[in-house]
Coordinates of C-alpha atoms in Angstrom, one line a residue:
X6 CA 15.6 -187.9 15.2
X7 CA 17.4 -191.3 14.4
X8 CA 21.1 -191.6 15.1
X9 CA 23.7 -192.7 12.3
X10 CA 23.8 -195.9 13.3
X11 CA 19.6 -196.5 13.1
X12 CA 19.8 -194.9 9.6
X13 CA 22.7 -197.7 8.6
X14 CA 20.9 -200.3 10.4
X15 CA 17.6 -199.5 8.1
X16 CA 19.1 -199.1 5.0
X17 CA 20.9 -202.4 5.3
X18 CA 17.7 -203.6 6.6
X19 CA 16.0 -202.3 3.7
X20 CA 18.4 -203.7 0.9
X21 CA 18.5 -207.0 2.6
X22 CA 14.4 -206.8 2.1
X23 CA 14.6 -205.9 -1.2
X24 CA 17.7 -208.3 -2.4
X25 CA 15.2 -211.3 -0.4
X26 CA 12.3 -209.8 -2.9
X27 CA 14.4 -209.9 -5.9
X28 CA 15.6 -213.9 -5.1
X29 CA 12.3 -215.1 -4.0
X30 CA 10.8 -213.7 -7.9
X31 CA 13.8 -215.2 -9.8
X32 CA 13.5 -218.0 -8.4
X33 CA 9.5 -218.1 -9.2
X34 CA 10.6 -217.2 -12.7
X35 CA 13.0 -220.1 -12.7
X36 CA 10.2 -222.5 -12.0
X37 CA 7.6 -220.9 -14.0
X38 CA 10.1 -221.2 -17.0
X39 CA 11.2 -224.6 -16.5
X40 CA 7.5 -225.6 -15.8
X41 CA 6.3 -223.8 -19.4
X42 CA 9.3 -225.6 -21.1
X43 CA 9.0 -228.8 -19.7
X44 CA 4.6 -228.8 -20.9
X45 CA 6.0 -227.5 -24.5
X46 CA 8.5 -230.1 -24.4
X47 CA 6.2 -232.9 -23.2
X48 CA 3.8 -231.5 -25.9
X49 CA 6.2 -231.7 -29.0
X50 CA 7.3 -235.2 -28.4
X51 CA 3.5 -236.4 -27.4
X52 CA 2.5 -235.2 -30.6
X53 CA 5.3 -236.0 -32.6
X54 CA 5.8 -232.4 -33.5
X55 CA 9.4 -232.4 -32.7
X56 CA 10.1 -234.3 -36.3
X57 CA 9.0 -230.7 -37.9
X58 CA 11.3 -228.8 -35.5
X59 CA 14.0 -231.1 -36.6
X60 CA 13.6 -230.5 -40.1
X61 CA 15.1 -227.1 -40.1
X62 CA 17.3 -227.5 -37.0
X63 CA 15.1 -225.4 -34.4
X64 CA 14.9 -229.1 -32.2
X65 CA 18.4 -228.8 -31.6
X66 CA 18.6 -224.7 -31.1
X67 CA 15.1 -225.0 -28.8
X68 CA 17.0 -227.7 -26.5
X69 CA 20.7 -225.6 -26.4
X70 CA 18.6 -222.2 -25.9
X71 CA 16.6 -223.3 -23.4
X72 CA 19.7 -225.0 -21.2
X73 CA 21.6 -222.0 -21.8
X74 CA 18.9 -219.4 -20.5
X75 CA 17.7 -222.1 -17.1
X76 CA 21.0 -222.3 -16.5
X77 CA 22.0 -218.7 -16.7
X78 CA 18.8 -218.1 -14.5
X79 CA 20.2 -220.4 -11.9
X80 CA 23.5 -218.4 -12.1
X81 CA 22.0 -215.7 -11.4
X82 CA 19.8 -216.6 -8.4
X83 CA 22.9 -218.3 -6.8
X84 CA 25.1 -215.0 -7.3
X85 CA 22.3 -213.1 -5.8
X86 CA 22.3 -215.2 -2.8
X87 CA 25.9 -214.4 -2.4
X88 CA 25.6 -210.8 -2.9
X89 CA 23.1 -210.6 -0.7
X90 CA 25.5 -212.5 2.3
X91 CA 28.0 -209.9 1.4
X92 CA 26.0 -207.4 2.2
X93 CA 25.4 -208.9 5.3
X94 CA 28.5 -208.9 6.2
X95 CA 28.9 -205.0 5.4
X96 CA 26.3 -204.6 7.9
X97 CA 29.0 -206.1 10.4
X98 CA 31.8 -204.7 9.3
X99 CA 30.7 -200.9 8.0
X100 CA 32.8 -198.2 10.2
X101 CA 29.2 -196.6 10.7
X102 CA 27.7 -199.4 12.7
X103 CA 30.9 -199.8 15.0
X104 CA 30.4 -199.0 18.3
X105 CA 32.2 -195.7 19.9
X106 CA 33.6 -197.8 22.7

């Protein structure tokens, strides 16, 4: 039967695990949709396709929706990182994993 402290310790463990998961994949998804952008990008301008875009404005609202949403992606795998030191340091400083003496 596990102790108290072996069931903390794993859970932590665990969620640590899983939050590592969940940063390495956004972080995948943050080069796979830069990468996708960057070949459409590349692709408009090559083939002059961008004057058409410009025509009714979707140039300018491609460019600001695609900075907005990297960016916000970015965010969002940094604030992860930092969550996932936080809970890090609960594993320190939770009551549960103090020892009795």
């Amino acid at each position: 039967m596990k102790t108290t402290w072996e069931n903390s310790q794993e859970q932590y463990r665990l969620l640590i695990q899983e939050m590592n998961h969940l940063i390495n994949n956004t972080d995948g998804l943050i080069q796979s949709f830069e990468g996708i952008n960057m070949e459409f990008g590349q692709s408009i301008y090559e083939n002059e396709l961008d004057k058409i875009m410009a025509k009714d404005g979707s140039l300018k609202d491609y460019e600001r929706e695609f900075r907005l949403l990297y960016y916000s992606f970015k965010g969002y795998a940094e604030r992860l990182k930092i969550y996932r030191e936080r809970i890090r340091l609960l594993t320190i400083k939770d009551p549960v994993n103090y020892p009795y003496n």
